[in-house]
XYZ file of C-alpha atoms in Angstrom:
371
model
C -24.816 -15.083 9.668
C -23.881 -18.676 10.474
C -25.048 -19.666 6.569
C -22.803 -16.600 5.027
C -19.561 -18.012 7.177
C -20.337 -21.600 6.127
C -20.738 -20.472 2.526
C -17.877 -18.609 2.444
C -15.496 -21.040 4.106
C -17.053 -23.798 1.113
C -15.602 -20.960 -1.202
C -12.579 -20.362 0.306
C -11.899 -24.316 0.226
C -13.405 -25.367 -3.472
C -10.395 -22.308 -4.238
C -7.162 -23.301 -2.656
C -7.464 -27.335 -3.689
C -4.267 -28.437 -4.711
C -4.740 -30.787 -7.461
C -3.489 -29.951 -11.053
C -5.856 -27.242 -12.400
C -5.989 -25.705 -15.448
C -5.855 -22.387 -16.920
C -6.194 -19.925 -19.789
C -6.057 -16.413 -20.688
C -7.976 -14.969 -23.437
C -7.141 -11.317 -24.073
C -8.339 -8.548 -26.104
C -6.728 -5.225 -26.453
C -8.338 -2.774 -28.494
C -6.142 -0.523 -29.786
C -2.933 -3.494 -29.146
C -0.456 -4.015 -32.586
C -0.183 -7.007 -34.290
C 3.602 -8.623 -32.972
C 3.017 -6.306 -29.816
C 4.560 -9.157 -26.865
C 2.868 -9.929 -24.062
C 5.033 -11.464 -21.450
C 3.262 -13.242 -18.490
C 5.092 -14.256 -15.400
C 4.703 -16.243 -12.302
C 5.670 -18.360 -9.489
C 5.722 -21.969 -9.762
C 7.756 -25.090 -7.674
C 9.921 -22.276 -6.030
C 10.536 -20.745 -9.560
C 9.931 -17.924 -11.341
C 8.240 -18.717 -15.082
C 8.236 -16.381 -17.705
C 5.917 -17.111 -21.038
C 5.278 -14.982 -23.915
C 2.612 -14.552 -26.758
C 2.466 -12.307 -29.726
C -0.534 -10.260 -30.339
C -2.692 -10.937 -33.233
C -5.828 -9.783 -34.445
C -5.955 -7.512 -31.327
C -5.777 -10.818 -29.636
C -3.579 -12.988 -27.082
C -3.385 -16.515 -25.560
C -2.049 -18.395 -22.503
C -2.825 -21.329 -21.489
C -1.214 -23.592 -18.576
C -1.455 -25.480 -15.572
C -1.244 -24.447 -11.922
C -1.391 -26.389 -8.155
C -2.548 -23.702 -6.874
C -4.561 -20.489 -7.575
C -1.551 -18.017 -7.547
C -0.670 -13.866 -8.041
C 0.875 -13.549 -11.962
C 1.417 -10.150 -13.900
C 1.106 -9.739 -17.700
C 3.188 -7.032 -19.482
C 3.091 -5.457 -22.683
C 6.239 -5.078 -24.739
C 8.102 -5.551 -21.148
C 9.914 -7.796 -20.896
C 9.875 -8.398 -16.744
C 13.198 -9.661 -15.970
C 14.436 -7.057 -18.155
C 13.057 -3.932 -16.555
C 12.928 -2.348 -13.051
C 10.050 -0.026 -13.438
C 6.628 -1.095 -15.422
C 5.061 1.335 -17.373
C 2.554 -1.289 -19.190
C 1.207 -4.181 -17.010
C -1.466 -5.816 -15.232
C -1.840 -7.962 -12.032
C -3.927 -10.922 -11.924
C -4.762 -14.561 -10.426
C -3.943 -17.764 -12.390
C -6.847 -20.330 -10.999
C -8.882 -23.101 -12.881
C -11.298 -21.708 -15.834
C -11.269 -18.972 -18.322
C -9.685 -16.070 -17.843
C -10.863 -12.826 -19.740
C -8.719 -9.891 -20.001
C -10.085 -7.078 -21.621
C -7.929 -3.474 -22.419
C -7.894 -0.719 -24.344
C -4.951 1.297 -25.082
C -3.172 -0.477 -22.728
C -3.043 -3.366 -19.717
C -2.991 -0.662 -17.212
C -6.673 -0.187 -18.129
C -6.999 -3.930 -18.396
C -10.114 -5.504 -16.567
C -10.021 -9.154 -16.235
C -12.764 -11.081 -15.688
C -14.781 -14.799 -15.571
C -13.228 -16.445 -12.685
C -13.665 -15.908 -8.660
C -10.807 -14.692 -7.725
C -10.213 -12.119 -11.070
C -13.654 -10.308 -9.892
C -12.286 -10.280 -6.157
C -9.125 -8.627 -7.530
C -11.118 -6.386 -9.917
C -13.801 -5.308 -6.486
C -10.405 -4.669 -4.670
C -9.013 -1.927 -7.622
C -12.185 -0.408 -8.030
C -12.648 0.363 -4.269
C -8.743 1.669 -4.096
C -8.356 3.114 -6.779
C -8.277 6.655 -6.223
C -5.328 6.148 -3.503
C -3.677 3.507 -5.928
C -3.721 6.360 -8.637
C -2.455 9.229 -6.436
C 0.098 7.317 -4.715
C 1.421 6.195 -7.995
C 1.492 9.625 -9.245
C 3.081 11.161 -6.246
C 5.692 8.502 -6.487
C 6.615 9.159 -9.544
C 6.605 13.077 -8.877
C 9.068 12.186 -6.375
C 11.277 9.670 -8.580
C 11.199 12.710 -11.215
C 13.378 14.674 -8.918
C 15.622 12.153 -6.527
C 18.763 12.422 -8.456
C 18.105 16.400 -7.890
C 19.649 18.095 -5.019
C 18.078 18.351 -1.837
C 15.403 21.070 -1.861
C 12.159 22.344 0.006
C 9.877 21.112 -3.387
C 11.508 17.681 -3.029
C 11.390 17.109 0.916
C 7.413 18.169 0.231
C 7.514 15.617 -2.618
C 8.919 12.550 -0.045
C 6.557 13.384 2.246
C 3.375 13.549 0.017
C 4.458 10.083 -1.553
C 4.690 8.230 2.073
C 1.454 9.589 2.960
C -0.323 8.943 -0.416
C 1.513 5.527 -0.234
C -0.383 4.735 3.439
C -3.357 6.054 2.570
C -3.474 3.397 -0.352
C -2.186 0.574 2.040
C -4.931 1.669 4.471
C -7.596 1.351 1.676
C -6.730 -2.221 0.947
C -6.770 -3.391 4.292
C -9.886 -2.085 4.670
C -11.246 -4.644 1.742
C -9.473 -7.287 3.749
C -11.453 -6.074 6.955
C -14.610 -6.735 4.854
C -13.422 -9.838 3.214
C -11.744 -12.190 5.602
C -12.113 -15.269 4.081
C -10.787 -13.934 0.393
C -7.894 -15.300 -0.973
C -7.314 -11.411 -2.089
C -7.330 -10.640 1.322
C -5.037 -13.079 2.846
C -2.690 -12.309 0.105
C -3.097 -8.196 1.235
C -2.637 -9.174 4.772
C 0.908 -11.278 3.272
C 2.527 -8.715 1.556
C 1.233 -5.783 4.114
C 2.747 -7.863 7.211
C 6.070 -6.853 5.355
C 5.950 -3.394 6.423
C 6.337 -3.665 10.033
C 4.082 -0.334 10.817
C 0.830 -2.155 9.776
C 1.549 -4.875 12.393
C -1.358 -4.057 14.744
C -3.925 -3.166 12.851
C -3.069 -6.621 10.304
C -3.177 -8.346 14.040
C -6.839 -7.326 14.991
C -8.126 -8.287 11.060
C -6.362 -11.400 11.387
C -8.241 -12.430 14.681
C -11.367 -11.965 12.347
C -10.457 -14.638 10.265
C -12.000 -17.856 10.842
C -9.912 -20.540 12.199
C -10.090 -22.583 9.216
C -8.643 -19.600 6.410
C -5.735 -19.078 9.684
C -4.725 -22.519 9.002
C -3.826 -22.087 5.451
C -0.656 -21.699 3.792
C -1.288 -18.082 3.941
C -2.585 -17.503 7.060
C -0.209 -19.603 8.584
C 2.235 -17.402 6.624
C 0.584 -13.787 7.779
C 0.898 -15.343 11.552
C 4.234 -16.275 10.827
C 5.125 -12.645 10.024
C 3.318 -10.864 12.567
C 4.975 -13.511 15.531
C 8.371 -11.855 13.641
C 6.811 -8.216 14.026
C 6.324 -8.795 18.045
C 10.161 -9.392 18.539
C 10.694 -6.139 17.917
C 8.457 -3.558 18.948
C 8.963 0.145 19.676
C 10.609 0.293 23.110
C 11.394 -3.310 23.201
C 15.517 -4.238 24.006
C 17.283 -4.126 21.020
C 17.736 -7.589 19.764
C 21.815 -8.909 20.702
C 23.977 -10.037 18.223
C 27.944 -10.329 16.860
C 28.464 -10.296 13.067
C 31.053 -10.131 11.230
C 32.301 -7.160 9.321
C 33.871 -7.347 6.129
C 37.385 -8.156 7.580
C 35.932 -11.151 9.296
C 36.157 -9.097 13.000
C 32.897 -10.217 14.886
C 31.139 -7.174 15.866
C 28.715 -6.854 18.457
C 25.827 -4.148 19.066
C 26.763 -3.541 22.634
C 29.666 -1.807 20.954
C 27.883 1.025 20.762
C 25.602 1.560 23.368
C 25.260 5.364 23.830
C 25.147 6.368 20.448
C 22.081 6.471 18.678
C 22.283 3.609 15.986
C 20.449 3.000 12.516
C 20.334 -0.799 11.742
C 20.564 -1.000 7.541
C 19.509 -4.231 6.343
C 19.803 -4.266 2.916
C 21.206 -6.138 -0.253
C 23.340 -5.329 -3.566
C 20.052 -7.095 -5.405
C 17.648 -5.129 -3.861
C 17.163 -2.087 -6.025
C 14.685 -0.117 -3.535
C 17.885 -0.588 -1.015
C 20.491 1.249 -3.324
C 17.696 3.689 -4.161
C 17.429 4.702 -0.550
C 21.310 4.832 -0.036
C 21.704 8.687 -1.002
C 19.095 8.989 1.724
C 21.088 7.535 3.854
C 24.264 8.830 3.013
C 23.151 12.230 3.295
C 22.077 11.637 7.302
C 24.903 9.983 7.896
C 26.777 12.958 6.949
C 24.615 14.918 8.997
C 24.458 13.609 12.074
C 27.625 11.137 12.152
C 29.531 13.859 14.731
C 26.222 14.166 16.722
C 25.894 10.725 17.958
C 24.229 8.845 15.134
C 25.909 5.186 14.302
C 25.114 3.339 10.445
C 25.696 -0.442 10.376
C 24.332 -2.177 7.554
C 23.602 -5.694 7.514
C 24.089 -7.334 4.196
C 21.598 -10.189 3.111
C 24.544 -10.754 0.223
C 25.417 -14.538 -0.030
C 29.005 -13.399 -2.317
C 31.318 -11.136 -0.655
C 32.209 -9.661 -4.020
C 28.785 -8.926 -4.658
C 28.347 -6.684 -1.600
C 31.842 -4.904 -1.717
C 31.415 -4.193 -5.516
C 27.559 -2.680 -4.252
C 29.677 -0.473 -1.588
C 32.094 0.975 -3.823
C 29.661 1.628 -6.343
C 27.362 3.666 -3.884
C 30.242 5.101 -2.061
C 28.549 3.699 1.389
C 31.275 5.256 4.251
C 29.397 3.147 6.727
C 30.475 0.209 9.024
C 29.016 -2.951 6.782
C 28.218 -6.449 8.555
C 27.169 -9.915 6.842
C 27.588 -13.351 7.396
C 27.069 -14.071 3.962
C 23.801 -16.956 4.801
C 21.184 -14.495 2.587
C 17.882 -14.791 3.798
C 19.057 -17.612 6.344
C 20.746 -15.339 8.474
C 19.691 -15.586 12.011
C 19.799 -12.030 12.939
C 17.306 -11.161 10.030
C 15.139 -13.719 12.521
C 15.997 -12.205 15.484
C 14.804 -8.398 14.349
C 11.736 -9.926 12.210
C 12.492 -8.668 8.907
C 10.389 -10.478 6.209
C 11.197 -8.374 3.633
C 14.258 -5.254 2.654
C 14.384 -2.596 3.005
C 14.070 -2.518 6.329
C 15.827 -0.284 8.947
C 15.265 -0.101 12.546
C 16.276 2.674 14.915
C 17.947 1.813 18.414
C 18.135 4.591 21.025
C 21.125 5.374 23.396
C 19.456 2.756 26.239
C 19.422 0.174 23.475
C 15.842 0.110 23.023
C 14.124 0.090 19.718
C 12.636 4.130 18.879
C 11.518 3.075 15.442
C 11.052 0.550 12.725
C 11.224 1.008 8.716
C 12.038 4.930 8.933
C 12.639 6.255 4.763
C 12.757 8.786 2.615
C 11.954 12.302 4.461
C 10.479 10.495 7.019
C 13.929 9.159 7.997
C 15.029 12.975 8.071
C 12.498 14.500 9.861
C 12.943 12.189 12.725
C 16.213 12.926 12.898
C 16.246 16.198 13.102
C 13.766 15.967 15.984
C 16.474 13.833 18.239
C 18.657 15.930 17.021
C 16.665 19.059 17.602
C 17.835 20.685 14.393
């Protein structure tokens, strides 16, 4: 056991050196068109980077240098910045060496190939794939209907889309269970630390890490977010605070101790935000003369920005912001590392629940409510 740690430590170290490393992609699409665009994007120095190759000869090219073995996506016809919903792409690592991506029809069917962390990410698909393809197409089963009216098909929908949605989140921390020391893995544990309902179980994988992957950029970063997570846990005091609200009156929490009370934090960027505002809207006309209190908290740095997003979702709710973006202390004090993100403050002033959406939201609603 001691050799397997030591070799994968030696691994996990020859992978995240920093110096200047180089990388290409070689791709082959089978049934791609000649001038079909493949876009590839990633982050680099705090930026995002956006390239582009034609196809040719069924063929495509990249080639470029990185720090640092990092998460890029390649689209086809799509351009990224362009779109909000994908409907041609593929996920993989940029890291030193040849990169071989290999597709048929199209990059959703895209294996890639020839490098470490490319057969981590491909081992990680294959073992979630089943709940990555159902929770995709429940998702989209939902999407089909959410500018609908509220029915009993659609409420089934929401529901069978969160738990299709877990079940795939569950599957890939799993792999990260198995695979402590794999970049993959940290980089599951990241993005999964977002989602404040994971926050135990990411805590017990995280204290089988080994002390040297914990003292990486990302594990530093998945500690980070999980210290965050413990400042508000279910039945924990409801964080204090006095914002301003969009007349520049400070406005404190206390104010409304007694009511139940939905903390919004959301931005006009953030297009999963706006998407879950009818959601919103429609328990807040519910329940508004049964005790239940809205304030959202605006991540906005330009006041025009958020009042033009109010007016054009018709939000009737109190609104608060400071206007410091992702600097803004009270996004500290509640541990949000990513929006949406709600949390749920009972009567007492004690946290019920974190990250409540979609039908979800509803149904626990109607239980305080007793509807």
């Amino acid at each position: 056991m001691k050799i397997n740690i030591a070799l994968l430590l030696l691994s996990f170290m020859c992978i995240v050196h920093t110096h200047a490393q180089t990388f290409v992609i070689n791709g082959n699409g089978k049934k791609f068109n000649d001038q079909d665009i493949i876009y590839l994007t990633y982050s680099k120095d705090g930026k995002q980077l956006l390239d582009s190759a034609y196809v040719k000869n069924k063929t495509f090219r990249f080639e470029g240098t990185i720090d640092q073995p990092i998460k890029a996506s390649l689209y086809r016809n799509e351009n990224p910045f362009l779109i909000d919903i994908s409907t041609d792409s593929k996920s993989i690592y940029l890291e030193e060496g040849t990169i071989e991506i290999i597709a048929n029809k199209s990059l959703n069917d895209a294996r890639a190939k020839g490098t470490l962390l490319n057969a981590d990410l491909e081992r990680l698909n294959k073992q979630t794939r089943y709940n990555r393809l159902n929770s995709a197409r429940a998702s989209k089963e939902y999407e089909d209907q959410a500018d609908l009216p509220a029915s009993e098909e659609k409420t089934q929908l929401s529901r069978e889309a969160a738990a299709a949605y877990d079940r795939y989140v569950l599957d890939q921390l799993a792999f990260a269970e198995k695979n402590p020391t794999a970049i993959v893995s940290l980089d599951i544990l990241v993005n999964a630390t977002k989602m404040s309902k994971y926050a135990d179980q990411i805590a017990l994988i995280y204290t089988k890490i080994p002390t040297e992957v914990q003292q990486s950029e990302r594990g530093q970063l998945i500690a980070a977010n999980l210290e965050k997570a413990k400042k508000t846990s279910v039945g924990d005091p409801a964080p204090w605070f006095m914002i301003p609200d969009l007349e520049g009156n400070g406005v404190a929490l206390q104010d409304f101790k007694g009511k139940y009370i939905l903390i919004d934090f959301w931005a006009s960027w953030c297009l999963p935000c706006r998407e879950e505002n009818p959601n919103l809207i429609h328990v807040y006309n519910t329940y508004k003369d049964k005790g239940l209190v809205i304030i959202g908290i605006s991540l906005d740095t330009k006041r025009e920005d958020l009042i033009k997003a109010i007016e054009e979702d018709k939000l009737p709710w109190l609104q608060l912001a400071d206007f410091q973006g992702n600097l803004s202390a009270v996004r500290y004090d509640y541990g949000i590392n990513a929006i949406p993100a709600n949390v749920l403050i009972g009567p007492d002033m004690r946290i019920l629940a974190k990250d409540l959406k979609g039908q979800v939201l509803q149904d626990r609603l109607k239980e305080i409510f007793k509807e």
